Coordinates of C-alpha atoms and ligand atoms in Angstrom, one line a residue:
X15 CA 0.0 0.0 0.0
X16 CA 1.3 3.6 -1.2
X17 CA 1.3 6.2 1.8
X18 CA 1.0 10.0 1.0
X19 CA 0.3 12.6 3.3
X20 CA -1.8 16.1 2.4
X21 CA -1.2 18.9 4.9
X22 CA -3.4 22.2 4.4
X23 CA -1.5 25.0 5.7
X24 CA -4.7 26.9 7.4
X25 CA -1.9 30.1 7.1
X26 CA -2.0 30.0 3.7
X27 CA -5.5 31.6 2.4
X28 CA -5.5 31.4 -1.7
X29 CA -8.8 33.4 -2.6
X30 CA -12.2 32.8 -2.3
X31 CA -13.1 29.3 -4.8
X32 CA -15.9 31.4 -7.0
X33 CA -18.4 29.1 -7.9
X34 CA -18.4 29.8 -11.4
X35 CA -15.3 27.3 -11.6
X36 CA -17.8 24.8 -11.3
X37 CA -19.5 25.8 -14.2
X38 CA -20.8 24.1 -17.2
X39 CA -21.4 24.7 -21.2
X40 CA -24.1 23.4 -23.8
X41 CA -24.0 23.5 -27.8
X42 CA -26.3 22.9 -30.1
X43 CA -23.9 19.9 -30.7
X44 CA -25.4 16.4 -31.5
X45 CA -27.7 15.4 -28.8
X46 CA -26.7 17.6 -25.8
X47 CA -29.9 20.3 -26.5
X48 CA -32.2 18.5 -29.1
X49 CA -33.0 15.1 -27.8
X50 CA -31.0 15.7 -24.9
X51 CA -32.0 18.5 -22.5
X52 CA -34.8 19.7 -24.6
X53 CA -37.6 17.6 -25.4
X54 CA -40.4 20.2 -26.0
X55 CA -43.2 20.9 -24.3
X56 CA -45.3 18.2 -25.7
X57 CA -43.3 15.4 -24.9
X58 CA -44.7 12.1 -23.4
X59 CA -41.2 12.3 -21.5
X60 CA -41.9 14.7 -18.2
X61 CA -41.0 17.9 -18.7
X62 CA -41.0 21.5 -17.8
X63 CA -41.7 24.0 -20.5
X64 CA -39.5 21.3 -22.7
X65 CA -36.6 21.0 -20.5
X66 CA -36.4 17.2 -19.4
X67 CA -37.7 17.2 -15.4
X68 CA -35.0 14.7 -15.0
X69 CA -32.3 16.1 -16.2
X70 CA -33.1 19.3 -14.3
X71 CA -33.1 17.8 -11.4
X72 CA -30.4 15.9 -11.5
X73 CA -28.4 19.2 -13.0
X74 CA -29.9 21.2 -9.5
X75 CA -28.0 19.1 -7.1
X76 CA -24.9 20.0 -8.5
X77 CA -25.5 23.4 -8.2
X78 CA -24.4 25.3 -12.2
X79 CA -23.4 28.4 -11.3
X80 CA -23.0 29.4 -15.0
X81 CA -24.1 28.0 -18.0
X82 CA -22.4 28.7 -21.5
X83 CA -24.7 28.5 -24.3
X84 CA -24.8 28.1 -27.8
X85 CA -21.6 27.2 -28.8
X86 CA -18.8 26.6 -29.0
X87 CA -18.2 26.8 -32.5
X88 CA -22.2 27.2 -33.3
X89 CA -21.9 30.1 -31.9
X90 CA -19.9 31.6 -34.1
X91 CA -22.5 30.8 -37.1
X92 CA -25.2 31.4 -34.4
X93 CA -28.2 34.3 -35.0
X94 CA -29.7 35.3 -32.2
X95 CA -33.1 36.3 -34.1
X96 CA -34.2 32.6 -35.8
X97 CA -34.6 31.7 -31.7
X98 CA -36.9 34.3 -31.0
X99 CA -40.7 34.3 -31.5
X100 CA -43.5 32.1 -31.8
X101 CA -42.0 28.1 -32.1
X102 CA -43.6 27.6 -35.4
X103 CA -42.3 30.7 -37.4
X104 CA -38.9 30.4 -36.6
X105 CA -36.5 29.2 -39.5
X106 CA -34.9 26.0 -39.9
X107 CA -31.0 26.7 -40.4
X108 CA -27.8 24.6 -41.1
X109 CA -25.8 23.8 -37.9
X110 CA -22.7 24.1 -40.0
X111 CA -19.7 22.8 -37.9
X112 CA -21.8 20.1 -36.4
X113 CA -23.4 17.5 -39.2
X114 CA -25.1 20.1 -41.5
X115 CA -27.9 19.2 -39.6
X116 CA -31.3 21.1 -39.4
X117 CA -32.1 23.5 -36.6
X118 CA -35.5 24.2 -35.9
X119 CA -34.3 27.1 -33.3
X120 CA -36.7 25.4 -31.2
X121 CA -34.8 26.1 -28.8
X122 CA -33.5 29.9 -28.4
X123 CA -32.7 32.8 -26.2
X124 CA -36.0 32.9 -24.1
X125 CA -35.6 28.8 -23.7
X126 CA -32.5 28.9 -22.7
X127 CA -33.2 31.8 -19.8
X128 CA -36.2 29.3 -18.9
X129 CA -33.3 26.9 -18.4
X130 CA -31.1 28.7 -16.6
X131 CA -34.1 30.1 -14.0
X132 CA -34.9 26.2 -13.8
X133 CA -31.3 25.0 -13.0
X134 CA -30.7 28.1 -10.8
X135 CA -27.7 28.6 -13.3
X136 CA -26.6 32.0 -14.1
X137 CA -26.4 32.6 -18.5
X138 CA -23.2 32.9 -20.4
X139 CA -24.2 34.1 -23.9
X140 CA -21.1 33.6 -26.9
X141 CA -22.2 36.0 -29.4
X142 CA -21.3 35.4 -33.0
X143 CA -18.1 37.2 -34.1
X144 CA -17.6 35.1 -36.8
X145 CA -20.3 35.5 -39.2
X146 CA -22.2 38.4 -37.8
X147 CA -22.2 41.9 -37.2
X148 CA -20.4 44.1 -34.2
X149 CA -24.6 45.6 -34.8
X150 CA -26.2 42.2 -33.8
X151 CA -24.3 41.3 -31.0
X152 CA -25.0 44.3 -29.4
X153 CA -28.8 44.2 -30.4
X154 CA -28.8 41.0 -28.9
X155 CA -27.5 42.5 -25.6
X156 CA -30.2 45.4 -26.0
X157 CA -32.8 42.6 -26.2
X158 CA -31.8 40.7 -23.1
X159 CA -30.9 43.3 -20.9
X160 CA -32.6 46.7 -21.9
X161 CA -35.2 47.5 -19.1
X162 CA -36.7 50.5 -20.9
X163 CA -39.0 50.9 -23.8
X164 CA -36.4 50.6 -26.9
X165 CA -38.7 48.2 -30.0
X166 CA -36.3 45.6 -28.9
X167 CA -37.3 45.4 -25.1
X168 CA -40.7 45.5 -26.4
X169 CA -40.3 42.8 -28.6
X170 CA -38.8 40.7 -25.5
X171 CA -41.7 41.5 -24.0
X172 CA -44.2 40.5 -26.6
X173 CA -42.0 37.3 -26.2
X174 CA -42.7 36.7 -22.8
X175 CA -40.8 37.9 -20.7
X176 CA -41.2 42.2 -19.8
X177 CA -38.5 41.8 -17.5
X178 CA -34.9 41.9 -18.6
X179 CA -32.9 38.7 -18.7
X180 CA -29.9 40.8 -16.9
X181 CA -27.1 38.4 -18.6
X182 CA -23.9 39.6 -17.4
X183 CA -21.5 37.4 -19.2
X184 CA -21.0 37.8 -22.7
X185 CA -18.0 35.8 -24.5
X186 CA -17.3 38.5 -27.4
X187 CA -16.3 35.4 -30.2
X188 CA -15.6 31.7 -29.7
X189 CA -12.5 30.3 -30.8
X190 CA -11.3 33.0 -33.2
X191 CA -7.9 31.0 -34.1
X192 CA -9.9 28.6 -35.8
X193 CA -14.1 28.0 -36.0
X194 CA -14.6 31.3 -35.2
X195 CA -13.0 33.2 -38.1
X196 CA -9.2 31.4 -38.3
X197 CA -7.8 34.8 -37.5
X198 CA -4.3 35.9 -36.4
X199 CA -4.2 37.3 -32.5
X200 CA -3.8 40.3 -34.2
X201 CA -6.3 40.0 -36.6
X202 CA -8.8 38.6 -33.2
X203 CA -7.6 41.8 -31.3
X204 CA -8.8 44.8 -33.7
X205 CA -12.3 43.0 -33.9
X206 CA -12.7 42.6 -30.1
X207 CA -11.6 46.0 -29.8
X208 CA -14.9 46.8 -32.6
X209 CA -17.2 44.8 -30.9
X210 CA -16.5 45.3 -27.5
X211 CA -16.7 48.9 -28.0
X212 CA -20.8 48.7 -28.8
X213 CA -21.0 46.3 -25.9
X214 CA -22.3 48.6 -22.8
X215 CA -24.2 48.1 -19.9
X216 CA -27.6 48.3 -20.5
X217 CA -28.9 48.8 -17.1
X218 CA -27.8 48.5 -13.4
X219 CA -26.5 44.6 -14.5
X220 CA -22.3 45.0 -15.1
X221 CA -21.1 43.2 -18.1
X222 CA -19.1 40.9 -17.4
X223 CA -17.2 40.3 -21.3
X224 CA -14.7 37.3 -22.2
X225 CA -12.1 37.5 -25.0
X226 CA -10.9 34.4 -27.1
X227 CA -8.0 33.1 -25.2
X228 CA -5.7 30.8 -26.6
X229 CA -6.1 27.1 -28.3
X230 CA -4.5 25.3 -25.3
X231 CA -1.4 26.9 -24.0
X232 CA 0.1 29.6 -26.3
X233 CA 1.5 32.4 -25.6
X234 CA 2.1 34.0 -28.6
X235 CA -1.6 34.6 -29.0
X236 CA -2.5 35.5 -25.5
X237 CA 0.5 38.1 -26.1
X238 CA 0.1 39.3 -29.4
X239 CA -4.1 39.8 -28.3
X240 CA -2.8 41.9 -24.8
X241 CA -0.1 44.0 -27.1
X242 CA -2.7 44.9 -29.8
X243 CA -5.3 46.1 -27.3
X244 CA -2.4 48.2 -25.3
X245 CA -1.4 50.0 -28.6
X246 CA -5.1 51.7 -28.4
X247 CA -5.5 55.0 -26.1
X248 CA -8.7 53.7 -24.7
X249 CA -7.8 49.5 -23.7
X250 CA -11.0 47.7 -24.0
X251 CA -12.7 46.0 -21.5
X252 CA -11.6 42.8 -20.7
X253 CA -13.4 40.8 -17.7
X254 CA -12.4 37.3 -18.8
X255 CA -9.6 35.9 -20.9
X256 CA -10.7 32.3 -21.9
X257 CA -8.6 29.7 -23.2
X258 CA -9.5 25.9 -24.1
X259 CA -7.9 23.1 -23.0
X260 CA -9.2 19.8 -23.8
X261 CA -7.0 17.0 -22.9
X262 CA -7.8 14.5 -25.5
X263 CA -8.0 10.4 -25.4
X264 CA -5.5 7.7 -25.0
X265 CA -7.0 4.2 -26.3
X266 CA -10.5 5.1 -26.6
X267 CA -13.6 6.0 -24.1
X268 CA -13.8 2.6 -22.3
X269 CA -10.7 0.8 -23.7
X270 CA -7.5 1.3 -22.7
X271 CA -4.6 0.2 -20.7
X272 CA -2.5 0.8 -18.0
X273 CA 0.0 3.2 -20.3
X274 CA -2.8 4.7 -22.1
X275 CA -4.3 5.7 -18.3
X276 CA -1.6 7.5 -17.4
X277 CA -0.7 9.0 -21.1
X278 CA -3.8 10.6 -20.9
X279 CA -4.5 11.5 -16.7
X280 CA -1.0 13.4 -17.4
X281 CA -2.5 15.2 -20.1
X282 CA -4.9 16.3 -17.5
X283 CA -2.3 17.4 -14.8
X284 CA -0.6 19.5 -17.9
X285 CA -3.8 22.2 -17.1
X286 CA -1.6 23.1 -14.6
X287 CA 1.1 24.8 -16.9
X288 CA -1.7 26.4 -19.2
X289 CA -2.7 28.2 -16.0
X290 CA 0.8 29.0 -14.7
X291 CA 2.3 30.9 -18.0
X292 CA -0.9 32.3 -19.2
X293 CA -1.1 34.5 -15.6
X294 CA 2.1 35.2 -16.0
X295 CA 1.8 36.3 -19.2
X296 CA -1.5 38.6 -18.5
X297 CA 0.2 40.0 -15.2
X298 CA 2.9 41.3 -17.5
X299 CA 0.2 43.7 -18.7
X300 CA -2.8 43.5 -16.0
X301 CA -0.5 43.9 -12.6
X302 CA -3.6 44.8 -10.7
X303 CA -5.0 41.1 -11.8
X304 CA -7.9 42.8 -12.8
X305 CA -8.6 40.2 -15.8
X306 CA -9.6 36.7 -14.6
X307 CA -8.6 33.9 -16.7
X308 CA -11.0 31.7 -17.7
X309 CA -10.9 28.3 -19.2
X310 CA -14.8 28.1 -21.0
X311 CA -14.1 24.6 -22.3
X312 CA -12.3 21.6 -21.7
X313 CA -12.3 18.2 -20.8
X314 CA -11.5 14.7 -22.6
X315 CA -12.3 13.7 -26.0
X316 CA -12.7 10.3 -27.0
X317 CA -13.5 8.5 -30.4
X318 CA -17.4 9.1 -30.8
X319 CA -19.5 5.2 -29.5
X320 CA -19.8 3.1 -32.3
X321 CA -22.7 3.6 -34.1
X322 CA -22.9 7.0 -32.8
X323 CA -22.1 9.9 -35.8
X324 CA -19.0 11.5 -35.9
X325 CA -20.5 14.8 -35.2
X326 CA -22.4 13.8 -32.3
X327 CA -19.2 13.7 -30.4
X328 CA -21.0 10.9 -28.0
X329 CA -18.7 9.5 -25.3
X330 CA -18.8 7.1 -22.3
X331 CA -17.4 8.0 -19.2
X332 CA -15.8 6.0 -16.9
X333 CA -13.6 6.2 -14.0
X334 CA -10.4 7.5 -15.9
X335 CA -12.9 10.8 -16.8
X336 CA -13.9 10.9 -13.0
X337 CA -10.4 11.2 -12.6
X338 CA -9.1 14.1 -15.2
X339 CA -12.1 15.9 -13.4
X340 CA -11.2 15.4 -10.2
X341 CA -7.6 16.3 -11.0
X342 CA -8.8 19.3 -12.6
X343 CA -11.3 20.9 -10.2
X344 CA -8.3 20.3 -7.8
X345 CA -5.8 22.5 -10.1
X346 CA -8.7 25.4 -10.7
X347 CA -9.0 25.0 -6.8
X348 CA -5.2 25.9 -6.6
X349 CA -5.3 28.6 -8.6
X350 CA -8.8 30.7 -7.2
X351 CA -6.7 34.0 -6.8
X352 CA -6.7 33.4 -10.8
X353 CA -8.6 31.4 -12.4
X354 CA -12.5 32.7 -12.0
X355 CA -14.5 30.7 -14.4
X356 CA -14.2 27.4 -16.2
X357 CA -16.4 25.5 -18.2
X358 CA -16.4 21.4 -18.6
X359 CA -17.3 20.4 -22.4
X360 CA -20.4 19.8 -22.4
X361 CA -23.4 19.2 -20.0
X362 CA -25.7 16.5 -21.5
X363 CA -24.5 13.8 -24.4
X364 CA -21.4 15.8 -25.5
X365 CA -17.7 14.5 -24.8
X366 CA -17.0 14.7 -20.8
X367 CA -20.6 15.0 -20.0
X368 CA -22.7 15.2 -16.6
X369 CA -25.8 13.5 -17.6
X370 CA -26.0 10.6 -21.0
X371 CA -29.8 10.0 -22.1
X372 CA -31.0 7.4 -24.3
X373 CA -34.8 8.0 -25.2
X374 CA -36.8 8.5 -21.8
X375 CA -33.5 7.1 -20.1
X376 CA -31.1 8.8 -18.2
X377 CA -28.0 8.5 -16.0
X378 CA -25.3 10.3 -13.7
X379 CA -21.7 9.7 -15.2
X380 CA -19.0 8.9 -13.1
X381 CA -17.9 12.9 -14.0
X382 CA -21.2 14.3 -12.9
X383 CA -20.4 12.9 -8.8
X384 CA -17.1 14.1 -8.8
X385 CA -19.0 17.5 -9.3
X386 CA -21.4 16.4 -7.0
X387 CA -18.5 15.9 -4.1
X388 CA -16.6 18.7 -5.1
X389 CA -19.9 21.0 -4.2
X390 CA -18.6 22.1 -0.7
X391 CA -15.8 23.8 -2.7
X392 CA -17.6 26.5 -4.2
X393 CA -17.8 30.0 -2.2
X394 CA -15.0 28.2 0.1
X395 CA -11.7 29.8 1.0
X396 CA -8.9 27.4 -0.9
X397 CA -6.1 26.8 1.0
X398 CA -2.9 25.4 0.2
X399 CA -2.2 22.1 0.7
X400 CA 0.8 20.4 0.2
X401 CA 1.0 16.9 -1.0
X402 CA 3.9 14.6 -0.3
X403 CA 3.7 11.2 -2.2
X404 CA 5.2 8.8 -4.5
X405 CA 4.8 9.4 -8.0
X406 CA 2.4 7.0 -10.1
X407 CA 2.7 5.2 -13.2
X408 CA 6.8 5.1 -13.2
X409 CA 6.9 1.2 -13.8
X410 CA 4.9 2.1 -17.0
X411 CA 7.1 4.3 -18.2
X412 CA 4.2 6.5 -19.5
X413 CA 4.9 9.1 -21.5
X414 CA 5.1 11.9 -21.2
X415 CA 6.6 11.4 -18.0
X416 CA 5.8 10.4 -14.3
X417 CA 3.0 12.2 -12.2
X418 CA 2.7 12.6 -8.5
X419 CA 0.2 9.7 -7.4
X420 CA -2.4 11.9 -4.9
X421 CA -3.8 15.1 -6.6
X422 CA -5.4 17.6 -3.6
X423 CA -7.1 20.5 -3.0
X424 CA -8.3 22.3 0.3
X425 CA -11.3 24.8 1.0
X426 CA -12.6 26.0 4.6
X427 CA -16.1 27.9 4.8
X428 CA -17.0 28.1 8.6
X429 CA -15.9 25.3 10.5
X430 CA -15.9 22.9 7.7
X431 CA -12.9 22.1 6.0
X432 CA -13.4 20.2 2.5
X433 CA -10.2 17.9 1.4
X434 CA -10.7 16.7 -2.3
X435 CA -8.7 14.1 -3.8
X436 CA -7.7 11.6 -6.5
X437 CA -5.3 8.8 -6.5
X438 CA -4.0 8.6 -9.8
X439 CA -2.7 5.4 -9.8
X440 CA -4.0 2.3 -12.1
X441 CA -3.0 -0.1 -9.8
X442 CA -2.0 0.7 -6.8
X443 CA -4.0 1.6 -3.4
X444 CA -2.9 4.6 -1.0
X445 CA -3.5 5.4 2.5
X446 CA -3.4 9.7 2.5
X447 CA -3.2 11.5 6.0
X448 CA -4.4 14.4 6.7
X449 CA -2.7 16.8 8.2
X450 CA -3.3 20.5 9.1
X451 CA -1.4 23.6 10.2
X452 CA -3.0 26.8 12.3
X453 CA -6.7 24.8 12.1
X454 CA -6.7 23.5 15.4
X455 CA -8.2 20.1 15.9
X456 CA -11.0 18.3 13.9
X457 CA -12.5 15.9 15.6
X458 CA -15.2 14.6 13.0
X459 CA -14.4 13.4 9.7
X460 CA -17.0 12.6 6.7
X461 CA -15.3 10.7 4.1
X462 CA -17.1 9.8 0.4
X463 CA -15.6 8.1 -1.9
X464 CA -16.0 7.3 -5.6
X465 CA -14.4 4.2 -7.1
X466 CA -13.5 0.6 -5.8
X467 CA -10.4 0.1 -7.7
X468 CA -11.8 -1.0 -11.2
X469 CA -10.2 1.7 -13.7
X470 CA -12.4 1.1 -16.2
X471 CA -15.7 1.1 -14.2
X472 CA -18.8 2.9 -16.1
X473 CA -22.1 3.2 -15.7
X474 CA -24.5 2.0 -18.9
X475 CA -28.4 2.0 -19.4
X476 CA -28.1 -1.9 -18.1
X477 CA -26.0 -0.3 -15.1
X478 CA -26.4 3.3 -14.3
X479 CA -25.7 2.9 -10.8
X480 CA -21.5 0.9 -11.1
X481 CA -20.0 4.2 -9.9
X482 CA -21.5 6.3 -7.5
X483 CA -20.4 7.8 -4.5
X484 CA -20.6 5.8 -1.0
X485 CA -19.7 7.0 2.5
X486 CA -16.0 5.7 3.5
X487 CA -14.4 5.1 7.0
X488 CA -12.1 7.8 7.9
X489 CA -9.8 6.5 11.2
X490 CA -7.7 9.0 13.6
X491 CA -4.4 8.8 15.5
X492 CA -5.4 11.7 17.8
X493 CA -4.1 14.0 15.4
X494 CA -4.4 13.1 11.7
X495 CA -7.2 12.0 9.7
X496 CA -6.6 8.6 7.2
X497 CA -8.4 7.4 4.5
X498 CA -7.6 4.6 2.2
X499 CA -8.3 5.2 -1.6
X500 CA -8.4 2.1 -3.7
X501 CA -6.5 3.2 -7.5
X502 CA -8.0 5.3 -9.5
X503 CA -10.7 6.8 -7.2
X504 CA -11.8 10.2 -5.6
X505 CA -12.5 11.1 -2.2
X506 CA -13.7 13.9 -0.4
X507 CA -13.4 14.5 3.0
X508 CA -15.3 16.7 6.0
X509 CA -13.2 17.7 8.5
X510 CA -15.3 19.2 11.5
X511 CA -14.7 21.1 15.0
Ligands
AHR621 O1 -17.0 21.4 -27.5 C1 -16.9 21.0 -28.9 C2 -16.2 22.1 -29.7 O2 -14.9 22.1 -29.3 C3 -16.7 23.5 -29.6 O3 -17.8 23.7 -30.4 C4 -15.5 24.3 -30.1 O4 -15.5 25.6 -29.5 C5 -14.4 23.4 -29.7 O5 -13.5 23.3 -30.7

């Protein structure tokens, strides 16, 4: 048995975790919406207003903060005014990046608000920068925010809702170094600086607006973006910076062995880096860390199922997803004086998602309770905590390289002290103590734990309950907490006065 010990320095106060780490992100993208989430209205499956009852649910418990929506790269072929209006005048348009398939814009703005209200999730709205007009992202804006009496509130209205939708994040573009335009940094920078410029508060609601950040960890763009906008006598606003970092696939969704694990859970822990030059890069030019770097999608992505279309981008999940999660929340966790918002690809049916459906069926990947655990986390105070362990995977010789075994992260909110983890081994169990310094004693401990040692555990329509979390024994010496984690699982731990 492996031993490791995590010790959370109470003296050492990060930032506050903001919950919109924990955030999520839909497309119009195979079956995450249509035949996902949505069903309509009239559906024999329960619903409300056409959002699956299940799903929402199911999505409440893990509590979205923030909900990205429509794209991805639909969004940057995406016009706001097919989704408005009644259901059966709106026009039926190409999804161009995602099977040429049909789009009945059943579902659109107003449906998606519905969805949000229904989730408790607050909206992230990616406005088209790619085939639209600087003119109708910022009409799109007027329309959701504009509490006055301009023709579009009053259209809004005549939609349903007289009150404004008050969306505060806006992601000016979507991938502009590729779907969204294939443009230079440069090229990206002098159209943000266009649109951005029309995008103004509309009432008492602050705009919170993301730029295109980099296609995984680049520099170059992130500086060439930053120099363009400095070279301007009035620098545009700039909430969020928001790269995307999507990890990939080793073997395929279900299959793959031991070197394939850890090729691909340490092209998880390589997050880390993104994070570490790209604020060092942005403090070169934003000292007062006034610009919060974001990281709106990533995740892994497999081959698509068999059967499945290529577009669909339909994936299992198993215990090795759980894992790049885990490992993942655990970074963003590290980095809360930084990082304020990221956003797992996607939420229902797409790559790394919470929820899979298959008609009136539904179930809770192995990814959706690491969320669920990691809950506590949100609105917490992360702490550091220092990890001491072997590293995993060395007999394997994975590449790239070797990775410590236990990944951590610490929050305290009141009394309660939340200790997430993940062993990353394939094979091997650990026993991880706790320790603390300047928290005094804890003398209850809640453990939960996720995983019993089978790597490539799942759950399927036949199965949907192989992997969930169940409670765990957490023993004391008097002064440290223990728990034992089997390889490959999660744990999260209560530590109370
Ligand atoms: O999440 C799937 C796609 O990945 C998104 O549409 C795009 O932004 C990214 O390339």
């Amino acid at each position: 048995m492996a031993q490791a010990t995590v010790t959370v320095l109470g003296n050492e106060p990060i930032a506050t975790i903001r919950p919109e780490i924990y955030s999520h992100f839909a497309e119009h993208l195979g079956r995450c919406i249509y035949d996902g989430m949505w069903v309509g209205p009239e559906s024999p499956i329960p619903n409300i207003d056409g959002w699956r009852t299940d799903i929402v649910e199911a999505l409440r418990k893990i509590k979205p903060p923030v909900l990205r929506w429509p794209g991805g790269c639909y969004a940057d072929d995406y016009h706001w005014r097919n989704g408005i209006g009644p259901a059966e005048d709106r026009p039926k348009t190409i999804n161009l990046w995602w099977g040429k398939v049909i789009d009945d814009n059943a579902v659109g703005t107003h449906e998606f608000i519905r969805l949000c209200e229904l989730i408790g999730a607050k909206p992230y709205l990616c406005g088209n920068m790619g085939s639209a007009t600087p003119q109708e992202m910022r009409e799109w804006l007027e329309y959701c925010n504009y509490p006055g009496d301009s023709t579009l509130a009053e259209t809004r209205a005549e939609n349903g809702s007289s009150e404004p939708f008050d969306v505060e994040y806006w992601g000016v573009g979507n991938e502009n170094w590729g779907c969204g335009g294939n443009m230079t940094p440069d090229e990206y920078a002098a159209k943000y600086r266009q649109y951005s410029t029309f995008m103004h508060d509309m009432s008492d609601t602050k705009l919170f607006l993301i730029a295109c950040g980099p296609n995984g960890n680049n520099p170059d763009w992130t500086r060439r973006f930053m120099d363009n906008l400095s070279s301007v006598w009035h620098h545009p606003r700039v909430n969020g910076f928001a790269a995307h970092y999507y990890c990939g696939t080793a073997g395929t969704a279900t299959e793959y062995d031991e070197a394939q694990w850890y090729q691909l859970v340490k092209r998880a822990t390589v997050i880390e880096d993104l994070i570490i030059q790209q604020r060092a890069v942005l403090d070169g030019y934003d000292p007062k860390r006034e610009i919060g770097l974001i990281i709106d999608e990533w995740g892994t992505w497999h081959p698509v199922e068999e059967g499945a279309p290529d577009y669909g981008l339909y994936q299992q999940n198993t215990m090795r997803d759980a894992i790049v999660a885990a490992l993942s929340l655990n970074t963003f966790n590290r980095h809360a004086d930084k990082v304020v918002m990221t956003n797992i690809a996607q939420i229902v049916n797409v790559l790394q998602a919470m929820i899979l459906t298959q008609g009136a069926k539904m179930l809770l990947t192995p990814t959706y309770h690491v969320y669920a655990m990691y809950t506590g986390h949100q609105g917490a105070k992360s702490l550091r905590a220092l990890v001491d362990s072997p590293m995993a995977g060395c007999a394997t010789k994975a590449e790239p390289g070797d990775i410590e075994l236990v990944s951590a992260s610490a929050s305290i909110k009141g009394e309660r002290l939340l200790v997430t983890l993940a062993n990353l081994s394939a094979t091997e169990a650990v026993d991880v103590k706790l320790s603390s310094v300047s928290l005094g004693e804890f003398n209850k401990a809640t453990a939960t734990m996720l995983g019993t040692g089978d790597i490539h555990a799942y759950n399927s329509f036949e199965n949907p309950e192989s992997v969930k979390p169940a409670c765990t024994k957490a023993t004391t010496d008097g002064d440290n907490w223990v728990v034992t984690m089997p390889a490959g699982s999660v744990c999260s731990v209560i530590l109370e006065r």
